[in-house]
Amino acid sequence: MLEQVTNLLTKIFGSKRERDVKKLWPVVEKIKSYEDEIKALSDEELKQRTEKFKQRLHDATAEIDKDIERVKKKLNDNEEDLTLVEHRRLGEELESLEQEWLDVIEEELDAMLPEAFAVLKDTCRRFVGESWMVAGSKIEWDMVPYDVQLVGAVAMHQGSIAEMKTGEGKTLAAIMPAYLNALVGRGVHVITVNNYLAKRDAEWNEPIFNFHGLEVACIDNYEPNSEQRREAYRADITYGTNNEFGFDYLRDNMVINSDQLVQRGHHFTIVDEIDSILIDEARTPLIISGPVPQDTQSEKYEELKPRVESLVNAQKKLVASLVKKGQALLEEGNEEEAGLALFRAQRGFPKNRQFRKMMQVPANERLVQQTEAFYLQDNARRLPEADKELYYSVDMKMNSLELTEKGREFLTQANEDEEFFVIPDIGTETTNIDEEIDELREEKIQEIKNQEEFSDDYKEQKIEEARQKVKEEREHRFSDLHRLFAERSDRIHTVNQLLKAYTLFEREEEYIVQDGKVQIVDEHTGRVLSGRRYSDGLHQAIEAKESVNVEASTQTYATITLQNYFRMYHKLSGMTGTAATEEEEFDEIYDLDVMVIPTNEPVIRDDKEDLVFRTKREKYNASIDKIREYHEKGQPVLVGTTSVDVSETLSRMLKRQNIPHNVLNAKQHARESEIVEMAGQPGAVTVATNMAGRGTDIKLAPGVKEKGGLAILG
């Protein structure tokens, strides 16, 4: 019944998307009403409009500016004489005036928007045919905003997210709200997902902004904490990547003097690919860390690596035999024993290739799930029975593992100390030491008292000396106990982290090795997370595993999530091709509305139905056949994969079939945009991880459209 009512209301009033866009069309018509008047202006007269807008904003806030200066002067001149109550009252008055100033500014910007957008649209028209260098290549400006781009621009100015389909010109739409809000004089930040796009967009749009006397800069062109980067933040419009903006904020929180600050506040920002930055990466913390004094932990990873490597190889060998045993038992029809063997394989090394292949058969997967349920019942009471055959057990869901008794014996067999991994019980051992020391003290005192030849004064002196020696002995033994506790705790921690590195983290999946460094790969985007390290010694463990330089331990100096960073802006807006699916999250977390902007021309994309395969092998073979079919008829194809490993697998299969192709994953991060730009050439084959190349245009070469356009294979 509710669904029927909803459908009826939608028919009468239209969907939310239709209503949102309908509200903005009158603004677009108002923008267009200025066209004839503005076209008639000379270049100088057009530039003067920008000065007129700035003066208008200045006049509107003149009185509030005076009040703000008055309150600031009171606070600064009388800081030592003010009572706490007076200080708080002036602070609240200043905050209220600041909010009033922002309200007046927004009111004025809304009023001048139609004329200002018309001015910039005509500026774009006047630049058609002009050429300049962008990202090392000469480009010719050929863009004048369409009506739908004006709709997207208005939505962004109003602090909403403009969802515009790929190729609809988000970058061009963004220059209008950037121009309008830059007139305020507090800076506009345009944030992109990678430094190529940040530099490209800044260079692409700079002449348009410069025409109106607005300065443009890109922070990614300069070193952190440099004077050039500080100047980049003083520009009217500043481009850069999300991580650099966040890290600059953290660095600013670590400076001693205010004149060392790089950023100058957070007024208005436009976030490109906003769903990737504010949803996918929102909770990923940006961390500035530094070295830990007197770090010796890195040596322990190197020292224990051979032992752990032997243990892992023993476990892999055991799991391989368990998988083989499981297969044989299945063929015999002994499902119960087969289930246990395969469940043990899953607990031992779930990334075993043969095991993964077997789990693609639904019946085998069900059998392992049933066995798991049996051993996990009654609070996993019987789980030790399943794990006792293993050297260590792995829990992929919890991303954890635990050594078994068998594993501990394996690790200590090469060492004479049977208690190599046994952590002393501090409480019990402390009590034992105290009791032994008490006995020793009494024994020493009694021994001195029994010496009849000593005088009483001499005895007192000797007893005091004995007490001091016993006290020193106690402190020495406590020190040894705590050192032993720390050593063995560190040893177990090091072994656990090394085991995780070998068992849970695969090269080309969770990380890659580049230029002798372990680089983390973002699970969402397939991009390298430059400068980031796994915490708690895990990164060092992976470095030891990969035989690269094990860097020193670090400690956190400053940290912030992207979510918290972007909440600081007075006005936050964004653009992307895919925001509607996260509409609820944007509304709940950021109070951001999503506006779905219609396309300039009807969408002619042909969306095919998904194909489902029984095994990965069948799916990959079908993919290769489809790629060859597109390639041979000269149609470019973009193949989307879920991880670096899958992209590399497909690449190997394509090489065997002699199909020329490009691979775009974390390894080719530097060539990302270049590879994507070539993806529209006839017969081009591009294999990419999900979201790699976002924001880069795929230009179709002449004749490609007639062959069916770009084919996307997911």
XYZ file of C-alpha atoms in Angstrom:
714
model
C 0.000 0.000 0.000
C 2.823 2.396 0.981
C 4.624 1.663 -2.281
C 1.460 2.463 -4.278
C 1.039 5.798 -2.455
C 4.721 6.631 -3.087
C 4.352 5.840 -6.791
C 1.208 7.994 -7.012
C 2.927 10.973 -5.320
C 5.929 10.587 -7.639
C 3.625 10.695 -10.669
C 1.939 13.860 -9.404
C 4.949 15.798 -8.043
C 7.860 14.065 -9.819
C 10.859 12.318 -8.186
C 13.227 14.148 -5.830
C 15.795 14.323 -8.634
C 13.310 15.947 -10.995
C 12.162 18.406 -8.331
C 15.760 19.357 -7.443
C 16.664 20.157 -11.045
C 13.335 21.878 -11.701
C 14.107 24.346 -8.866
C 17.403 25.318 -10.531
C 16.195 25.827 -14.113
C 14.862 29.370 -13.387
C 18.385 30.301 -12.194
C 19.827 28.979 -15.475
C 17.295 31.050 -17.445
C 18.324 34.125 -15.412
C 22.001 33.434 -16.257
C 21.134 33.219 -19.955
C 19.164 36.483 -19.776
C 22.483 38.355 -19.299
C 24.118 36.826 -22.399
C 23.355 39.542 -24.967
C 24.308 42.348 -22.579
C 27.636 40.686 -21.633
C 28.539 39.669 -25.176
C 28.418 43.379 -26.131
C 31.085 44.284 -23.531
C 34.741 44.769 -24.442
C 37.352 42.615 -22.676
C 38.209 45.490 -20.317
C 34.551 46.103 -19.504
C 34.092 42.370 -18.832
C 37.050 42.395 -16.405
C 35.542 45.404 -14.634
C 32.480 43.306 -13.764
C 34.694 41.214 -11.451
C 35.902 44.361 -9.661
C 32.270 45.509 -9.383
C 31.316 42.157 -7.732
C 34.192 42.458 -5.224
C 33.189 46.038 -4.351
C 29.593 44.939 -3.872
C 30.667 42.283 -1.359
C 32.929 44.776 0.412
C 30.122 47.333 0.726
C 27.649 44.725 2.019
C 29.926 43.741 4.919
C 31.541 47.143 5.671
C 29.620 47.766 8.912
C 30.139 44.202 10.198
C 33.860 44.450 9.350
C 34.118 47.543 11.585
C 32.382 45.713 14.453
C 34.678 42.696 14.049
C 37.772 44.921 14.129
C 36.452 46.699 17.236
C 35.947 43.422 19.144
C 39.320 42.030 18.034
C 41.050 45.225 19.175
C 39.402 44.940 22.599
C 40.542 41.351 22.929
C 44.115 42.043 21.828
C 44.714 45.356 23.620
C 43.196 44.375 26.969
C 43.922 40.644 27.055
C 45.706 40.735 30.453
C 43.133 43.058 32.102
C 39.997 41.178 30.962
C 38.213 38.895 33.396
C 37.342 35.369 32.261
C 33.649 36.388 31.919
C 34.518 39.470 29.806
C 36.857 37.396 27.628
C 34.149 34.791 27.029
C 31.532 37.468 26.251
C 33.781 39.165 23.674
C 34.616 35.772 22.169
C 30.922 34.938 21.769
C 30.271 38.405 20.266
C 33.090 37.861 17.751
C 31.736 34.421 16.825
C 28.247 35.900 16.318
C 29.633 38.709 14.105
C 31.613 36.186 12.031
C 28.448 34.149 11.429
C 26.521 37.328 10.514
C 29.332 38.231 8.068
C 29.104 34.798 6.412
C 25.291 35.023 6.172
C 25.481 38.434 4.464
C 28.179 37.171 2.070
C 26.099 34.114 1.070
C 23.045 36.321 0.508
C 25.040 38.640 -1.763
C 26.664 35.749 -3.655
C 23.248 34.197 -4.334
C 21.976 37.555 -5.620
C 24.925 38.149 -7.973
C 25.220 34.480 -9.107
C 23.274 34.796 -12.419
C 25.346 37.736 -13.633
C 28.648 36.304 -12.338
C 28.069 32.919 -14.009
C 27.098 34.719 -17.247
C 30.382 36.674 -17.056
C 32.432 33.479 -16.727
C 30.447 31.658 -19.419
C 31.203 34.495 -21.847
C 34.859 34.440 -20.782
C 34.943 30.752 -21.832
C 33.361 31.726 -25.190
C 36.029 34.399 -25.773
C 38.845 31.915 -25.091
C 37.647 29.376 -27.711
C 40.537 28.767 -30.118
C 43.196 29.949 -27.623
C 46.036 27.513 -26.801
C 48.290 26.931 -23.784
C 50.333 24.184 -22.129
C 48.565 21.714 -19.835
C 50.439 18.796 -18.199
C 53.218 19.039 -20.769
C 50.904 19.080 -23.815
C 49.483 21.988 -25.792
C 45.686 22.162 -25.590
C 43.206 24.303 -27.460
C 40.294 25.691 -25.409
C 37.022 24.614 -27.023
C 34.545 24.631 -24.117
C 31.540 26.847 -23.388
C 29.300 25.595 -20.546
C 26.053 23.842 -21.520
C 22.840 24.519 -19.599
C 23.189 21.265 -17.610
C 26.716 22.305 -16.580
C 25.242 25.578 -15.299
C 22.760 23.517 -13.242
C 25.660 21.521 -11.759
C 27.566 24.753 -11.060
C 24.588 26.282 -9.196
C 24.196 23.068 -7.142
C 27.868 23.192 -6.118
C 27.652 26.868 -5.148
C 24.680 26.045 -2.925
C 26.778 23.481 -1.018
C 25.405 20.339 -2.680
C 26.929 17.441 -4.590
C 26.440 17.523 -8.355
C 26.228 14.004 -9.753
C 27.165 14.385 -13.404
C 27.710 11.396 -15.639
C 31.178 10.629 -17.000
C 32.107 12.989 -19.807
C 29.527 15.644 -18.895
C 32.213 18.188 -17.950
C 32.384 18.383 -14.148
C 35.762 20.150 -14.318
C 34.282 22.960 -16.439
C 31.160 23.219 -14.268
C 33.357 23.683 -11.170
C 35.084 26.835 -12.444
C 31.891 28.895 -12.002
C 31.284 28.305 -8.257
C 35.075 28.551 -7.763
C 35.099 31.988 -9.471
C 32.051 33.284 -7.592
C 33.246 32.197 -4.137
C 36.832 33.366 -4.795
C 35.449 36.939 -4.953
C 34.986 36.733 -1.154
C 38.771 36.801 -0.709
C 39.030 33.902 1.746
C 40.250 31.329 -0.768
C 38.593 28.455 -2.617
C 40.027 24.921 -2.405
C 39.437 22.576 -5.361
C 40.388 19.085 -4.237
C 41.085 16.121 -6.520
C 42.065 12.471 -6.073
C 45.578 12.534 -7.535
C 48.306 15.078 -8.160
C 48.202 14.722 -11.953
C 44.563 15.888 -11.980
C 45.285 18.670 -9.478
C 48.118 20.062 -11.619
C 46.225 19.488 -14.890
C 43.036 21.228 -13.750
C 44.960 24.174 -12.297
C 46.873 24.702 -15.572
C 43.767 24.092 -17.684
C 41.618 26.712 -15.958
C 44.284 29.221 -14.911
C 44.046 31.539 -17.980
C 40.256 31.839 -17.505
C 40.694 32.929 -13.872
C 43.765 35.087 -14.611
C 41.703 37.041 -17.151
C 39.668 38.323 -14.191
C 42.690 39.028 -12.001
C 42.255 35.898 -9.868
C 45.391 34.024 -8.852
C 45.518 30.215 -9.234
C 47.983 27.802 -7.580
C 48.454 24.072 -7.008
C 49.934 22.997 -3.660
C 51.213 19.701 -5.124
C 53.797 21.683 -7.129
C 55.629 22.687 -3.945
C 57.317 21.024 -0.987
C 55.458 20.880 2.377
C 56.271 23.702 4.840
C 57.845 25.765 2.044
C 57.218 29.460 1.431
C 55.917 28.560 -2.060
C 53.271 26.294 -0.573
C 52.273 29.015 1.881
C 51.885 31.386 -1.087
C 49.816 28.753 -2.935
C 47.298 28.863 -0.060
C 47.183 32.672 -0.377
C 45.976 32.337 -4.004
C 42.313 33.030 -4.795
C 41.782 29.459 -6.029
C 44.007 26.636 -4.774
C 44.072 23.164 -6.347
C 45.538 20.070 -4.681
C 45.023 16.489 -3.541
C 42.958 15.571 -0.494
C 45.907 14.037 1.367
C 48.124 17.104 0.915
C 45.410 19.436 2.249
C 44.919 17.145 5.255
C 48.638 16.741 5.986
C 49.198 20.519 5.715
C 46.507 20.983 8.358
C 48.268 18.452 10.642
C 51.649 20.148 10.105
C 50.058 23.495 10.971
C 48.933 22.023 14.280
C 52.549 21.184 15.128
C 54.129 24.621 14.537
C 55.249 26.881 17.391
C 54.541 30.341 15.932
C 51.499 31.492 13.958
C 53.716 32.931 11.200
C 54.799 29.342 10.421
C 51.236 28.356 9.463
C 50.763 27.334 5.837
C 46.962 27.233 5.510
C 44.754 30.298 6.030
C 41.396 28.857 7.030
C 38.703 26.699 5.460
C 36.059 28.759 3.668
C 34.741 26.961 0.552
C 35.806 23.718 -1.089
C 34.788 21.718 -4.143
C 35.749 18.044 -3.802
C 36.173 16.115 -7.050
C 35.243 12.405 -6.895
C 33.638 13.257 -3.559
C 32.257 9.757 -2.951
C 35.761 8.278 -3.190
C 37.221 10.851 -0.768
C 34.382 11.393 1.720
C 32.866 7.883 1.801
C 35.449 5.281 0.694
C 38.456 6.932 2.390
C 36.605 8.980 5.028
C 37.664 6.983 8.089
C 41.210 6.333 6.893
C 43.321 8.465 9.225
C 46.023 10.782 7.942
C 48.956 10.318 10.326
C 52.167 12.279 10.807
C 54.648 10.140 12.665
C 58.261 10.321 13.756
C 60.987 7.924 14.870
C 60.880 6.158 18.221
C 64.026 6.927 20.291
C 66.441 3.980 20.768
C 64.470 1.639 18.516
C 65.839 -1.914 18.362
C 62.636 -3.591 17.181
C 63.634 -3.526 13.486
C 66.605 -5.832 14.219
C 64.267 -8.392 15.821
C 62.265 -8.776 12.616
C 65.444 -9.660 10.720
C 66.581 -11.972 13.534
C 63.307 -13.934 13.778
C 62.459 -13.946 10.047
C 64.268 -17.263 9.185
C 62.529 -19.095 12.025
C 59.065 -17.755 11.111
C 59.685 -18.382 7.408
C 60.455 -22.049 8.194
C 57.263 -22.260 10.270
C 55.149 -20.739 7.461
C 56.667 -23.142 4.895
C 55.921 -26.079 7.220
C 52.313 -24.870 7.581
C 51.923 -24.397 3.792
C 53.238 -27.915 3.215
C 50.821 -29.264 5.847
C 47.865 -27.377 4.330
C 48.736 -28.631 0.830
C 48.611 -32.211 2.177
C 45.282 -31.473 3.947
C 43.760 -30.153 0.698
C 45.008 -33.240 -1.165
C 43.610 -35.458 1.582
C 40.264 -33.608 1.441
C 40.022 -34.132 -2.329
C 40.772 -37.862 -1.978
C 38.196 -38.260 0.829
C 35.551 -36.464 -1.246
C 36.193 -38.858 -4.138
C 35.716 -41.759 -1.700
C 32.450 -40.207 -0.500
C 33.710 -39.647 3.064
C 32.272 -36.136 3.537
C 32.762 -35.926 7.315
C 36.541 -36.524 7.203
C 36.863 -34.430 4.027
C 35.052 -31.550 5.715
C 37.464 -31.625 8.680
C 40.546 -31.763 6.402
C 39.314 -28.812 4.330
C 38.253 -26.846 7.424
C 41.763 -27.351 8.832
C 43.174 -26.141 5.499
C 41.013 -23.024 5.793
C 42.229 -22.435 9.366
C 45.831 -23.072 8.321
C 46.341 -21.152 5.078
C 43.091 -19.924 3.467
C 45.026 -18.380 0.542
C 46.194 -21.817 -0.704
C 45.443 -21.746 -4.453
C 44.120 -25.319 -4.671
C 41.884 -24.710 -1.640
C 40.529 -21.493 -3.204
C 39.820 -23.399 -6.403
C 37.923 -26.101 -4.488
C 35.873 -23.435 -2.667
C 34.532 -22.228 -6.029
C 32.415 -25.408 -6.040
C 29.277 -24.533 -4.002
C 28.964 -28.054 -2.511
C 32.536 -27.908 -1.131
C 31.972 -24.430 0.289
C 28.790 -25.609 2.054
C 30.620 -28.625 3.495
C 33.356 -26.426 5.010
C 30.721 -24.018 6.416
C 28.856 -26.941 8.056
C 32.110 -28.260 9.583
C 32.979 -24.775 10.828
C 29.537 -24.410 12.456
C 30.047 -27.751 14.252
C 33.436 -26.750 15.727
C 32.283 -23.232 16.650
C 29.208 -24.309 18.614
C 29.205 -23.995 22.431
C 31.579 -20.999 22.329
C 34.039 -22.827 20.050
C 34.619 -25.502 22.715
C 35.806 -28.070 20.153
C 37.867 -25.676 18.010
C 41.208 -26.668 19.660
C 40.583 -30.244 18.374
C 40.556 -28.948 14.798
C 43.543 -26.630 15.329
C 45.851 -29.077 17.163
C 47.180 -30.482 13.854
C 48.226 -26.983 12.722
C 51.249 -24.876 13.649
C 49.029 -21.797 13.928
C 45.391 -20.972 13.198
C 44.145 -18.119 11.009
C 40.914 -16.163 11.378
C 40.431 -14.157 8.161
C 37.292 -12.420 9.455
C 39.110 -11.031 12.501
C 42.384 -10.579 10.573
C 44.181 -12.447 13.365
C 46.126 -15.650 14.028
C 47.251 -17.712 17.018
C 50.172 -20.069 17.560
C 49.310 -23.605 18.646
C 51.395 -25.747 20.999
C 52.801 -27.502 17.932
C 53.834 -24.129 16.471
C 55.540 -23.001 19.673
C 57.509 -26.273 19.839
C 58.569 -25.797 16.194
C 59.853 -22.268 16.924
C 61.778 -23.282 20.059
C 63.338 -26.493 18.676
C 66.333 -24.550 17.312
C 66.829 -22.848 20.679
C 68.000 -24.464 23.908
C 65.728 -22.206 25.974
C 62.410 -24.067 26.208
C 60.816 -20.946 27.660
C 61.876 -18.811 24.668
C 58.251 -17.681 24.128
C 56.911 -18.039 27.680
C 55.970 -14.679 29.203
C 56.591 -14.610 32.983
C 53.595 -13.942 35.222
C 54.582 -10.572 36.710
C 52.204 -10.898 39.698
C 53.324 -14.371 40.743
C 57.018 -13.715 40.076
C 56.913 -10.425 42.025
C 55.415 -12.234 45.047
C 58.076 -14.966 44.784
C 60.895 -12.397 44.639
C 59.469 -10.509 47.626
C 59.267 -13.745 49.670
C 62.804 -14.804 48.723
C 64.197 -11.330 49.463
C 62.437 -11.263 52.862
C 63.981 -14.643 53.707
C 67.411 -13.521 52.506
C 67.234 -10.298 54.535
C 66.239 -12.157 57.728
C 68.964 -14.730 57.121
C 71.637 -12.024 56.671
C 70.470 -10.094 59.735
C 70.412 -13.224 61.890
C 73.880 -14.197 60.689
C 75.258 -10.795 61.795
C 73.458 -10.923 65.140
C 75.028 -14.341 65.847
C 78.556 -12.891 65.556
C 79.396 -12.513 69.279
C 82.761 -10.844 68.644
C 81.042 -7.808 67.037
C 79.995 -4.840 69.139
C 76.357 -3.721 69.060
C 77.237 -0.536 67.123
C 79.233 -2.531 64.572
C 76.369 -5.038 64.256
C 73.916 -2.185 63.579
C 76.229 -0.864 60.870
C 76.588 -4.304 59.267
C 72.808 -4.932 59.418
C 72.170 -1.602 57.649
C 74.710 -2.551 54.943
C 73.057 -5.972 54.559
C 69.625 -4.378 54.225
C 70.966 -2.026 51.511
C 72.555 -4.933 49.594
C 69.351 -6.980 49.812
C 67.367 -3.945 48.612
C 69.726 -3.599 45.618
C 69.364 -7.323 44.929
C 65.561 -6.938 44.981
C 65.691 -4.021 42.522
C 68.110 -5.915 40.289
C 65.855 -9.005 40.187
C 62.763 -6.882 39.521
C 64.654 -5.151 36.708
C 65.634 -8.542 35.220
C 62.032 -9.757 35.514
C 60.593 -6.723 33.716
C 63.321 -6.882 31.064
C 62.534 -10.576 30.486
C 58.809 -9.770 30.324
C 59.403 -6.979 27.774
C 61.816 -9.104 25.699
C 59.480 -12.078 25.442
C 56.395 -9.906 24.865
C 58.248 -8.149 22.022
C 59.401 -11.511 20.689
C 55.847 -12.902 20.601
C 54.566 -9.644 19.075
C 57.316 -9.772 16.420
C 56.526 -13.418 15.594
C 52.791 -12.644 15.346
C 53.380 -9.674 13.035
C 55.734 -11.723 10.844
C 53.155 -14.521 10.690
C 50.513 -11.969 9.644
C 52.854 -10.584 6.991
C 53.413 -14.054 5.512
C 49.866 -15.350 5.883
C 47.359 -12.486 5.610
C 49.185 -10.042 3.328
C 49.918 -10.924 -0.280
C 52.283 -9.004 -2.540
C 50.385 -7.482 -5.522
C 47.154 -7.615 -3.508
C 47.466 -5.648 -0.249
C 50.806 -4.057 -1.137
C 53.480 -3.776 -3.820
C 57.258 -3.362 -3.650
C 58.557 -0.333 -5.549
C 62.043 1.204 -5.465
C 62.995 -0.968 -2.499
C 59.995 0.148 -0.439
C 56.779 -1.616 0.613
C 53.882 0.513 -0.676
C 50.329 -0.044 0.595
C 47.661 -0.421 -2.103
C 44.239 1.088 -1.391
C 41.649 -1.729 -1.412
C 39.006 0.653 -2.837
C 40.943 2.429 -5.590
C 43.895 0.177 -6.383
C 46.129 3.235 -5.926
C 49.368 3.406 -3.957
C 48.870 5.129 -0.597
C 52.099 7.074 -0.735
C 53.798 7.713 2.601
C 51.438 5.482 4.597
C 52.629 2.565 6.725
C 50.838 -0.244 8.548
C 50.899 0.336 12.293
C 52.061 -1.732 15.243
C 55.170 -3.123 13.507
C 53.235 -4.853 10.711
C 54.881 -2.718 8.032
C 58.332 -3.652 9.370
C 57.329 -7.323 9.318
C 56.346 -7.050 5.632
C 59.632 -5.224 4.897
C 61.542 -8.099 6.539
C 59.478 -10.639 4.579
C 60.271 -8.863 1.275
C 63.989 -8.468 2.179
C 63.959 -4.689 1.796
C 65.357 -2.199 4.298
C 63.429 -2.507 7.593
C 62.780 1.061 8.662
C 62.720 2.198 12.285
C 59.537 2.141 14.358
C 57.491 5.315 14.381
C 55.162 7.040 16.822
C 52.147 9.197 15.976
C 52.595 12.973 16.325
C 49.324 14.146 14.748
C 46.319 12.477 13.109
C 42.951 13.357 11.565
C 40.426 11.553 9.375
C 39.342 13.083 6.061
C 35.799 13.084 7.438
C 36.761 15.390 10.296
C 38.994 17.560 8.105
C 36.280 18.379 5.550
C 33.746 19.136 8.250
C 35.790 22.248 9.112
C 34.828 24.080 5.898
C 32.208 26.825 6.083
C 30.744 25.472 2.838
C 31.435 22.013 1.428
C 30.401 20.906 -2.061
C 31.432 18.251 -4.521
C 31.060 16.528 -7.846
C 31.241 12.949 -9.057
C 29.677 10.536 -11.496
C 28.458 8.233 -8.718
C 26.951 9.867 -5.615
C 23.279 8.840 -5.629
C 24.088 5.367 -4.228
C 25.632 7.018 -1.127
C 22.944 9.703 -0.815
C 21.924 8.629 2.706
C 25.506 8.643 4.042
C 26.163 12.121 2.598
C 23.008 13.431 4.237
C 23.620 11.802 7.650
C 27.359 12.414 7.978
C 27.907 15.711 6.154
C 24.393 17.180 5.781
C 25.054 17.242 2.028
C 22.321 16.999 -0.573
C 22.925 15.055 -3.799
C 21.568 16.555 -7.013
C 21.493 14.273 -10.037
C 22.119 16.504 -13.061
C 20.590 15.346 -16.377
C 22.915 14.681 -19.305
C 23.262 17.212 -22.101
C 22.331 14.547 -24.677
C 20.314 11.328 -24.091
C 22.494 8.427 -22.849
C 23.182 5.967 -25.673
C 25.184 3.476 -23.603
C 24.060 -0.126 -24.042
C 24.069 -1.835 -20.611
C 24.280 -5.624 -20.989
C 23.061 -8.188 -18.461
C 25.641 -9.711 -16.077
C 26.994 -13.168 -16.914
C 27.554 -15.644 -14.062
C 30.216 -18.402 -14.215
C 30.759 -21.485 -12.097
C 34.521 -20.990 -11.607
C 37.074 -18.201 -11.935
C 38.855 -20.106 -14.716
C 35.682 -20.155 -16.824
C 35.080 -16.462 -16.096
C 38.633 -15.449 -17.061
C 38.593 -17.538 -20.244
C 35.256 -15.997 -21.268
C 36.699 -12.537 -20.521
C 39.733 -13.182 -22.757
C 37.455 -14.407 -25.582
C 35.310 -11.275 -25.285
C 38.372 -8.989 -25.209
C 39.756 -10.678 -28.354
C 36.389 -10.201 -30.079
C 36.380 -6.439 -29.333
C 40.076 -6.055 -30.157
C 39.844 -7.794 -33.528
C 36.999 -5.570 -34.728
C 38.938 -2.462 -33.652
C 36.719 -1.550 -30.706
C 38.621 -0.289 -27.611
C 37.896 -2.148 -24.372
C 38.441 -1.126 -20.740
C 38.578 -4.109 -18.360
C 37.772 -3.336 -14.701
C 39.258 -5.640 -12.025
C 38.963 -5.770 -8.235
C 42.656 -5.996 -7.283
C 46.231 -5.639 -8.536
C 46.557 -9.448 -8.481
C 43.536 -9.987 -10.765
C 44.759 -7.297 -13.183
C 48.167 -9.019 -13.359
C 46.521 -12.443 -13.901
C 44.467 -11.125 -16.821
C 47.570 -9.422 -18.210
C 49.469 -12.743 -18.231
C 46.562 -14.454 -20.013
C 46.397 -11.649 -22.606
C 50.169 -11.941 -23.221
C 49.789 -15.684 -23.864
C 47.104 -14.834 -26.438
C 49.390 -12.154 -28.000
C 46.822 -9.411 -27.361
C 48.610 -6.036 -26.886
C 47.339 -4.163 -23.839
C 48.095 -1.700 -21.045
C 47.734 -2.483 -17.334
C 46.685 0.305 -14.988
C 47.168 -0.516 -11.313
C 49.231 0.706 -8.371
C 52.457 -0.211 -10.192
C 51.692 2.198 -13.052
C 50.369 4.977 -10.785
C 52.680 7.570 -12.373
C 51.402 6.754 -15.893
C 47.762 6.534 -14.757
C 46.284 9.421 -16.737
C 48.487 8.781 -19.784
C 47.276 5.146 -20.010
C 43.617 6.126 -19.585
C 43.897 8.834 -22.246
C 45.110 6.161 -24.719
C 42.241 3.820 -23.820
C 39.977 5.235 -26.564
C 42.245 4.339 -29.502
C 41.003 1.699 -32.024
C 41.478 -1.827 -30.659
C 43.115 -0.572 -27.444
C 42.886 -2.960 -24.482
C 43.279 -1.436 -20.988
C 43.141 -3.556 -17.827
C 42.568 -1.434 -14.703
C 41.885 -1.861 -11.000
C 38.580 -0.418 -9.791
C 38.489 3.393 -9.739
C 42.017 3.734 -11.142
C 42.184 6.633 -13.596
C 39.161 8.381 -12.087
C 38.641 11.904 -13.366
C 40.673 11.413 -16.546
C 38.919 11.753 -19.891
C 38.872 8.819 -22.299
C 38.768 10.500 -25.707
C 37.430 8.273 -28.475
C 39.605 8.300 -31.592
C 37.990 8.998 -35.006
C 36.049 5.982 -36.285
C 35.719 4.327 -32.856
C 32.117 5.487 -32.362
C 31.077 3.732 -35.580
C 32.641 0.487 -34.302
C 30.483 0.558 -31.160
C 32.387 3.028 -28.964
C 34.276 2.068 -25.811
C 33.406 -1.368 -24.410
C 33.566 -1.760 -20.634
C 34.084 -5.243 -19.199
C 33.662 -5.508 -15.427
